[in-house]
Tab-separated table of C-alpha atoms and ligand atoms in Angstrom:
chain	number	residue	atom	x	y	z
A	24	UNK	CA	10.653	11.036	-19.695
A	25	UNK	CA	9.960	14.438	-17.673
A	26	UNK	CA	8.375	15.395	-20.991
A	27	UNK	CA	5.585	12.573	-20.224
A	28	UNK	CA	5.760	13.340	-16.825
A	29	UNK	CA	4.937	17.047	-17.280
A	30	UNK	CA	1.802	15.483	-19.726
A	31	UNK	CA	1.059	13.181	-17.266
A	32	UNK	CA	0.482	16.346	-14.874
A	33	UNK	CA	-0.806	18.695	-16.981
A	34	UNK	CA	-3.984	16.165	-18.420
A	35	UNK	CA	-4.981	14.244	-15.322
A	36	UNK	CA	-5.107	16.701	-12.803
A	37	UNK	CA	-8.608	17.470	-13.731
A	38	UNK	CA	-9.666	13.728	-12.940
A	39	UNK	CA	-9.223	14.878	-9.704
A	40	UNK	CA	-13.177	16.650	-9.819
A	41	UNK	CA	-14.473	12.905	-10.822
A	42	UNK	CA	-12.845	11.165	-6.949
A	43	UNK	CA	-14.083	12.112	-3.866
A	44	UNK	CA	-11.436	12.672	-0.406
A	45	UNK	CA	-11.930	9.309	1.475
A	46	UNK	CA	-13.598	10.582	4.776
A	47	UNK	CA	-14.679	8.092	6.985
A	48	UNK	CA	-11.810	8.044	9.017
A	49	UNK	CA	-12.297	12.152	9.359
A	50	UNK	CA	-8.906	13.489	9.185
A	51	UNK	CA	-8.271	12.139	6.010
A	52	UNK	CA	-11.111	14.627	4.457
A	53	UNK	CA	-8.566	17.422	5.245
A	54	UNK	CA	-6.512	16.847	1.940
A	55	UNK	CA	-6.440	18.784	-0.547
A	56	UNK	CA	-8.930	17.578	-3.427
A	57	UNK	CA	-7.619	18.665	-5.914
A	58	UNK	CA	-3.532	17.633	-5.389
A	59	UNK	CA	-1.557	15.739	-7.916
A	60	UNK	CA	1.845	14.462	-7.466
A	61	UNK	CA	3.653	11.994	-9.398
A	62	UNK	CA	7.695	10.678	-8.901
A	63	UNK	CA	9.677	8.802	-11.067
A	64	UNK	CA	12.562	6.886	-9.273
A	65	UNK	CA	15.480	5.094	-11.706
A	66	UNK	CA	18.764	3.809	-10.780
A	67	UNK	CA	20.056	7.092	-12.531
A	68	UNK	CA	17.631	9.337	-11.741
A	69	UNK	CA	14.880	11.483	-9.745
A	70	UNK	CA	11.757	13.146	-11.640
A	71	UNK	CA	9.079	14.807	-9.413
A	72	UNK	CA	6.129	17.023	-10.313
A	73	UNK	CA	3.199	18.665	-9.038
A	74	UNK	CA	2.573	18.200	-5.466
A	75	UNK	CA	5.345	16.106	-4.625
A	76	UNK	CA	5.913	17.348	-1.348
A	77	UNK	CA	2.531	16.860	-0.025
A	78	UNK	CA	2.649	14.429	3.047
A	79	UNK	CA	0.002	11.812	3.018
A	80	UNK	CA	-0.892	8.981	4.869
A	81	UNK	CA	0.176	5.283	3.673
A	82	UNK	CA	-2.729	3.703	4.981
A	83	UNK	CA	-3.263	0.457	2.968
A	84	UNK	CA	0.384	1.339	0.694
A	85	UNK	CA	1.603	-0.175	3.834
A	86	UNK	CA	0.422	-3.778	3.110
A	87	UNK	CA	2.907	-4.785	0.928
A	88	UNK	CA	5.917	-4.055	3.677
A	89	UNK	CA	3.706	-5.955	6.152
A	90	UNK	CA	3.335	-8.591	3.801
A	91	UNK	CA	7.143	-8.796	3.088
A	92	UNK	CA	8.199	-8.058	6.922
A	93	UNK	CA	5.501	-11.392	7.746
A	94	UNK	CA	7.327	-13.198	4.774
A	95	UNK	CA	11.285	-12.453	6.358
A	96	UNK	CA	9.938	-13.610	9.437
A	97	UNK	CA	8.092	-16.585	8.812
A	98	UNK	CA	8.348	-17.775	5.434
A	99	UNK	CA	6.294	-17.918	2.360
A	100	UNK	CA	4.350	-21.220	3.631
A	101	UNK	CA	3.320	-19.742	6.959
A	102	UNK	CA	1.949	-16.775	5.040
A	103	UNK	CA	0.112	-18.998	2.803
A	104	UNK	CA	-1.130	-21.047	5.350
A	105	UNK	CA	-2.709	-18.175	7.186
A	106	UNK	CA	-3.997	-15.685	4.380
A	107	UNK	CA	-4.662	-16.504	0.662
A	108	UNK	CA	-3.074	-15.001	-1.787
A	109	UNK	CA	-6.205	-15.061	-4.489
A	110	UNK	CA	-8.139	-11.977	-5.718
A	111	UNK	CA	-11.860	-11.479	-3.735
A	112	UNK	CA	-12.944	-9.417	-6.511
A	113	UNK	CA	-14.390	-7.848	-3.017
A	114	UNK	CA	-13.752	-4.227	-1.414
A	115	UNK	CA	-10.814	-3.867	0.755
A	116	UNK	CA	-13.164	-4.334	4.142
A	117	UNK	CA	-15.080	-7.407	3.179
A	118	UNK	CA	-14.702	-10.618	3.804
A	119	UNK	CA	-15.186	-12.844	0.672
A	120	UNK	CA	-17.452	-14.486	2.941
A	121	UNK	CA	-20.340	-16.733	2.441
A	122	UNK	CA	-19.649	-19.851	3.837
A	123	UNK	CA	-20.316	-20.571	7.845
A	124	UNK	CA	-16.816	-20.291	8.775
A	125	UNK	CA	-13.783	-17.962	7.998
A	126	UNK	CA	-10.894	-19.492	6.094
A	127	UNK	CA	-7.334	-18.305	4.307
A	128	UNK	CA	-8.726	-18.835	1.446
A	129	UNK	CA	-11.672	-16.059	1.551
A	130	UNK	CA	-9.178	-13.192	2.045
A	131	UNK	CA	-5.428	-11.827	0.759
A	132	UNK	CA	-2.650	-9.818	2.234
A	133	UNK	CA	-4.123	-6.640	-0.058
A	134	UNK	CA	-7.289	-6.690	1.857
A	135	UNK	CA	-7.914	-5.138	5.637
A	136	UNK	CA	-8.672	-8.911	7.248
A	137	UNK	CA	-5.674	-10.218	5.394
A	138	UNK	CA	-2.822	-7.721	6.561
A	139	UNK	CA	-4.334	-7.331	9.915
A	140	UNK	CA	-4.013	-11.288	10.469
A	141	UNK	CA	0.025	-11.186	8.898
A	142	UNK	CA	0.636	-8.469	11.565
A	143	UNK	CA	0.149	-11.735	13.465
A	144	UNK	CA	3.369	-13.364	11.737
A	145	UNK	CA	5.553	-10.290	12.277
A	146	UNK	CA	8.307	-11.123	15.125
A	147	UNK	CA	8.686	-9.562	18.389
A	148	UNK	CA	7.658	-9.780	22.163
A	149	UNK	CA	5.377	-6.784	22.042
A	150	UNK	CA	2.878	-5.386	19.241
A	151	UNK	CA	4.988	-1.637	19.906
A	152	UNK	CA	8.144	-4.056	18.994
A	153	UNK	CA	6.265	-5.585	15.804
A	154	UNK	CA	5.734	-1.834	14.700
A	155	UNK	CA	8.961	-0.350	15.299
A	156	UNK	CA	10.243	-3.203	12.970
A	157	UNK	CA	7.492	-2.698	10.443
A	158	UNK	CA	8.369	1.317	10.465
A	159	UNK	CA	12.051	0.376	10.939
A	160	UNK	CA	11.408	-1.492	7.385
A	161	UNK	CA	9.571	1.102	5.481
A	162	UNK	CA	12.121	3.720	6.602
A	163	UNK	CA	15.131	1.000	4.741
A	164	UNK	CA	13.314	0.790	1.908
A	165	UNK	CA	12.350	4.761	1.675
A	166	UNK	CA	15.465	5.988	1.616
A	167	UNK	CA	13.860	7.895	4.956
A	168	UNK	CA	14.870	7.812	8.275
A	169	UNK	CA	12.395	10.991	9.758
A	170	UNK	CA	9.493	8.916	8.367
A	171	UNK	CA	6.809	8.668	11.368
A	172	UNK	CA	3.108	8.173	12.017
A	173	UNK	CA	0.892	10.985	11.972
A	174	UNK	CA	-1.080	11.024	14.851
A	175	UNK	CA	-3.660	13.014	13.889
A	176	UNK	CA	-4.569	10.657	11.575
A	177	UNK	CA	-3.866	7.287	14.248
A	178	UNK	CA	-6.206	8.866	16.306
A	179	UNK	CA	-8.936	9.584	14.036
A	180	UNK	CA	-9.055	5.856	12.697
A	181	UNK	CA	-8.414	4.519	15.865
A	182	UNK	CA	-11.730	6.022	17.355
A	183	UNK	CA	-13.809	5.131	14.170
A	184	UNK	CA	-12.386	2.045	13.673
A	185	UNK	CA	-14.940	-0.200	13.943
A	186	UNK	CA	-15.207	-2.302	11.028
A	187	UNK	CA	-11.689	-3.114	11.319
A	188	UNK	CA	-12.018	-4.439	14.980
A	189	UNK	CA	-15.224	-6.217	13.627
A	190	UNK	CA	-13.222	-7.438	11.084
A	191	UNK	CA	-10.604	-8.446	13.104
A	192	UNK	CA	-12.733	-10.255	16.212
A	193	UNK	CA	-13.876	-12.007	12.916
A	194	UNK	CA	-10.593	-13.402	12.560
A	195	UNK	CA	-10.258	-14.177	16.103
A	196	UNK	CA	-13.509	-16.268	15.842
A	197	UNK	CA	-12.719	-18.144	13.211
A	198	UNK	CA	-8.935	-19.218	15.298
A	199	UNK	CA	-6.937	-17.380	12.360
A	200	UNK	CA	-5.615	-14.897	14.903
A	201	UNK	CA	-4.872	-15.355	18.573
A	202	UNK	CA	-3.887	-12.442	20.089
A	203	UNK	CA	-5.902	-9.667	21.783
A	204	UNK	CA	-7.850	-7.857	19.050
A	205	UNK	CA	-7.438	-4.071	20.544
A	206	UNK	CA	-3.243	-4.634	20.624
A	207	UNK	CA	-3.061	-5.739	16.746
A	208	UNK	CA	-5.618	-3.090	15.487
A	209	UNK	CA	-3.635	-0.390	17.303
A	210	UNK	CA	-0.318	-1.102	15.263
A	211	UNK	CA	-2.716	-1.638	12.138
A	212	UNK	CA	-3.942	1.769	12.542
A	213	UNK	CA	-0.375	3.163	13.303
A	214	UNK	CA	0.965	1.547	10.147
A	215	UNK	CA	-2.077	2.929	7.595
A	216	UNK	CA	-0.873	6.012	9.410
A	217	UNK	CA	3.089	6.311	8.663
A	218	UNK	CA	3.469	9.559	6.793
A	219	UNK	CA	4.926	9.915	3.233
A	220	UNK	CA	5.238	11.864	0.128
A	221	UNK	CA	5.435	10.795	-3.654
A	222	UNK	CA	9.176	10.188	-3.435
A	223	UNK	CA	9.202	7.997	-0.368
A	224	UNK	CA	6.732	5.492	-1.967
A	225	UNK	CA	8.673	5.823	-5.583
A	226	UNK	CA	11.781	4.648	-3.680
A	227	UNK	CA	9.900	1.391	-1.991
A	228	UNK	CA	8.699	0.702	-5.341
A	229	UNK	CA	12.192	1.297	-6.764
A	230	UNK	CA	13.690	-1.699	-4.445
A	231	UNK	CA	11.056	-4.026	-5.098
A	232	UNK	CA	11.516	-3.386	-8.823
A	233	UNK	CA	15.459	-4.391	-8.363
A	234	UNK	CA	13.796	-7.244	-6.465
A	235	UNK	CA	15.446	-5.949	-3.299
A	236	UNK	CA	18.325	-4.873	-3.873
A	237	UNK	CA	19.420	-1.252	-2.567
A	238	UNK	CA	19.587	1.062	-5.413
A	239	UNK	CA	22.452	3.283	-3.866
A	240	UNK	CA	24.840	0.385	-2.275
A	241	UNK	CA	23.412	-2.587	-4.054
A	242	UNK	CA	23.154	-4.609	-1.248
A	243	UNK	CA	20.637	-7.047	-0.649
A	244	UNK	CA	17.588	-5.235	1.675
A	245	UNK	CA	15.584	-8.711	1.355
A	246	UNK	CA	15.298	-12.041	-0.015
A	247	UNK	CA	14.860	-11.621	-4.024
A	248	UNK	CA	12.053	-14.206	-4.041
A	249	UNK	CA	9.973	-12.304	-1.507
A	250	UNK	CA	10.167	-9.168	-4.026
A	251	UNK	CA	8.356	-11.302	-6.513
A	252	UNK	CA	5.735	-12.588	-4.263
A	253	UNK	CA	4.767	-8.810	-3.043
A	254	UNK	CA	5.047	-8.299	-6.915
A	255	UNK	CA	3.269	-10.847	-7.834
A	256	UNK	CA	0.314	-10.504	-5.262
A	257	UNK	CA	0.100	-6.984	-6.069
A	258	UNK	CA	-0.172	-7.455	-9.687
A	259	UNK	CA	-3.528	-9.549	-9.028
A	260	UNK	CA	-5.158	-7.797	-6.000
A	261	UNK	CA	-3.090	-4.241	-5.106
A	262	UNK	CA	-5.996	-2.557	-6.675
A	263	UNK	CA	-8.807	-4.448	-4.553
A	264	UNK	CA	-12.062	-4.772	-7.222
A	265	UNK	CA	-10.296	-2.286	-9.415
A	266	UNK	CA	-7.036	-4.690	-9.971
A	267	UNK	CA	-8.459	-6.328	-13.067
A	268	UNK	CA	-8.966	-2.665	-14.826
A	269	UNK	CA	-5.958	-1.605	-13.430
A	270	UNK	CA	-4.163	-4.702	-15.255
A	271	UNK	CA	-5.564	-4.417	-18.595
A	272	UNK	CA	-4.872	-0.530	-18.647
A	273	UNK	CA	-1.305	-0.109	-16.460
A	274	UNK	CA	-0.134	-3.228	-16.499
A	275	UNK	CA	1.973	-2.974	-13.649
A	276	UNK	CA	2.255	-4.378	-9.597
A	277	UNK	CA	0.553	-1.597	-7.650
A	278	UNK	CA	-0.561	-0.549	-4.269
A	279	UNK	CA	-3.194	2.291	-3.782
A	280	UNK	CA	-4.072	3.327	-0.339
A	281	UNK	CA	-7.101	5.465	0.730
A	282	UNK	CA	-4.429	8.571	1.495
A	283	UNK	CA	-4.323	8.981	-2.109
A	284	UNK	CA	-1.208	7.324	-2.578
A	285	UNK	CA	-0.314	4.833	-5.238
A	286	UNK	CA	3.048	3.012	-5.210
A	287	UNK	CA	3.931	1.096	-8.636
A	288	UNK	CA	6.435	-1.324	-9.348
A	289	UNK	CA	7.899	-1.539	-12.962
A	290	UNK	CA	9.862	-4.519	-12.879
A	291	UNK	CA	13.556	-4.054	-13.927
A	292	UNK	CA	13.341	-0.156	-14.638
A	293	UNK	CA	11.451	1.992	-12.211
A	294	UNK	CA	9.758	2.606	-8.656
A	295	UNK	CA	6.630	5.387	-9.175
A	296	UNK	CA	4.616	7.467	-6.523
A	297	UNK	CA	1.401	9.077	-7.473
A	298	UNK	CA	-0.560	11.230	-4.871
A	299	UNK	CA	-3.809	12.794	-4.997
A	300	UNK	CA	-6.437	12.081	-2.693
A	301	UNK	CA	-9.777	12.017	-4.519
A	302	UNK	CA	-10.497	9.050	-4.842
A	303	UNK	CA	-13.086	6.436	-7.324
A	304	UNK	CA	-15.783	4.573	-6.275
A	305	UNK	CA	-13.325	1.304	-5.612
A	306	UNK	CA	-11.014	3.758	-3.296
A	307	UNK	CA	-8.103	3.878	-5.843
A	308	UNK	CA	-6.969	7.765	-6.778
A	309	UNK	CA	-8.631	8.441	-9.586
A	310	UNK	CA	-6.428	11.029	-10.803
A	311	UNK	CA	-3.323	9.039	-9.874
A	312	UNK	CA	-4.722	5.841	-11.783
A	313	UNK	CA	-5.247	8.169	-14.487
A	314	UNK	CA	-1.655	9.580	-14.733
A	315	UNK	CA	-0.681	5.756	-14.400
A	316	UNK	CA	-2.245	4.865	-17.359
A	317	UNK	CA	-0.742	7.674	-19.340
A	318	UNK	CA	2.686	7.086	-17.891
A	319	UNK	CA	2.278	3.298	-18.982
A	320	UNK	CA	0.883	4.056	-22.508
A	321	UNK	CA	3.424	6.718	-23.185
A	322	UNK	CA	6.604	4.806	-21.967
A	323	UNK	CA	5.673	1.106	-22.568
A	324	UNK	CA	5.494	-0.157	-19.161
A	325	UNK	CA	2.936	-2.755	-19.317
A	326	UNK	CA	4.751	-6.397	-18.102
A	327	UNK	CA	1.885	-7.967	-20.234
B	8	LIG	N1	-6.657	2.385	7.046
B	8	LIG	C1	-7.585	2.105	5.997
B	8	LIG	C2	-8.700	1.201	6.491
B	8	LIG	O1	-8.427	0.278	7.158
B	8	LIG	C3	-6.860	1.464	4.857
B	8	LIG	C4	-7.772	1.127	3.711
B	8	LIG	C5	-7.225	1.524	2.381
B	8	LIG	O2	-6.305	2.301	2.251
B	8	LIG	N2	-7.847	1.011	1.354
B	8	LIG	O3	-9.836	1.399	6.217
């Protein structure tokens, strides 16, 4: 395997020259184009190369533990009720949204409109309290407990966020959400913003791929059944207008985030991280996409 891996590095790094570094929310341009990390997590073992300790920003990587931390909360039919859970063959900031009024059914938990509305269904009195759970959670599942928001980057989306508080006074007009727009955007933003590095996100993927259960004690982190739904869900939208592609080629439940980051889940053997933050028209890493498809080529990964 750290043969492949080493392959996986050595050919796709130059995809990197294809993406561009995501910078509308400014501090994100910062990156380093031309980074590649990828990390293998098994039960057994640990396999990191390139730029594995590069920190990055989750951003949308963090839509599957907001997902899952709306689904311990409040149950799969509350979830369904309020978001859809179909692909919008749509970018991850648009509505799919031509009718006159706003529905469930026009967006999923992958997309901005659809995780900022299942921040919604996450318990506790305050929005800081519905964060520090949400961070509480993605520190379990990482492995992590130092892992905090970079607020650098909060800042910078936070004062160029405007198509997410359009797209959430959208929600707000339409009676999916209730609250006060400015108080759920903030812990959006501070959630795209949780920092990480290739391992962290290899780790997540690692739990969800033992449907829950802790790889180092065993124990049960979350309900099995809401493992498959994230899996599930992923494995038709994670990859926004790219998931179809990203199906036929990887095969595999995956989350990419505008950070660069790309957390994928193969079922029953392995969690992986890619970073690299050039990114393809679609916002997926183009170089980490590209190591993905290697990796699941090379080692059979495809669940199809
Ligand atoms: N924070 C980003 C945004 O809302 C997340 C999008 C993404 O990673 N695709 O625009």
């Amino acid at each position: 395997m750290k043969n492949t891996l080493d392959k996986a590095l050595a050919e796709c790094r130059k995809f990197t020259s294809e993406g561009t570094v995501a910078s509308y929310i400014p501090e994100l341009q910062k990156a380093r184009y031309d980074a590649l990390g990828i990390c293998i997590m098994t039960e057994n073992e640990i396999l990191a190369v390139g730029d594995c300790d590069e920190k990055f920003t989750m951003q949308s990587v963090v839509k599957p533990m907001i997902l899952l931390l709306a689904l311990m909360d409040n149950g799969l039919e509350k979830v369904r009720d309020l978001v859809g859970v179909e692909a919008t063959g749509k970018p991850f900031d648009t509505f799919n949204y031509s009718d006159r009024a706003l529905t469930g059914a026009h967006i999923n938990p992958m997309v901005n409109a659809g995780a900022i509305a299942l921040l919604t269904l996450i318990n506790g009195d305050s929005y800081a309290e519905k964060f520090d759970r949400l961070l509480s959670l993605t520190r379990t599942l990482a492995d992590n407990p130092s892992l905090e928001v970079d607020e650098a980057v909060y800042l910078s989306e936070s004062q160029t966020g405007s198509k997410n508080r359009a797209l959430a006074y959208m929600l707000k007009a339409y009676g999916m959400i209730s609250c006060e727009v400015e108080e759920v955007v903030d812990i959006y933003f501070r959630a795209c913003s949780i920092k990480v590095d290739c391992r962290d996100l290899a780790r997540i993927a690692l739990v969800l791929s033992r449907k829950g259960r802790d790889p180092k004690t065993d124990k049960q982190l979350f309900p099995a059944e809401f493992a498959g739904c994230v899996n599930a869900i992923l494995s038709i939208c994670g990859m926004y207008d790219g998931s179809g592609e990203f199906a036929l080629n990887v095969g595999i439940p995956a989350k990419s985030g505008v950070g660069g980051g790309i957390m994928a889940v193969v079922p029953s053997r392995m969690g992986i991280g890619t970073y690299s933050p050039a990114l393809d028209k679609k916002g997926n890493s183009r170089a980490g996409v590209k190591a993905l498809e290697l990796l699941s080529r090379e080692l059979n990964l495809s669940i199809f």
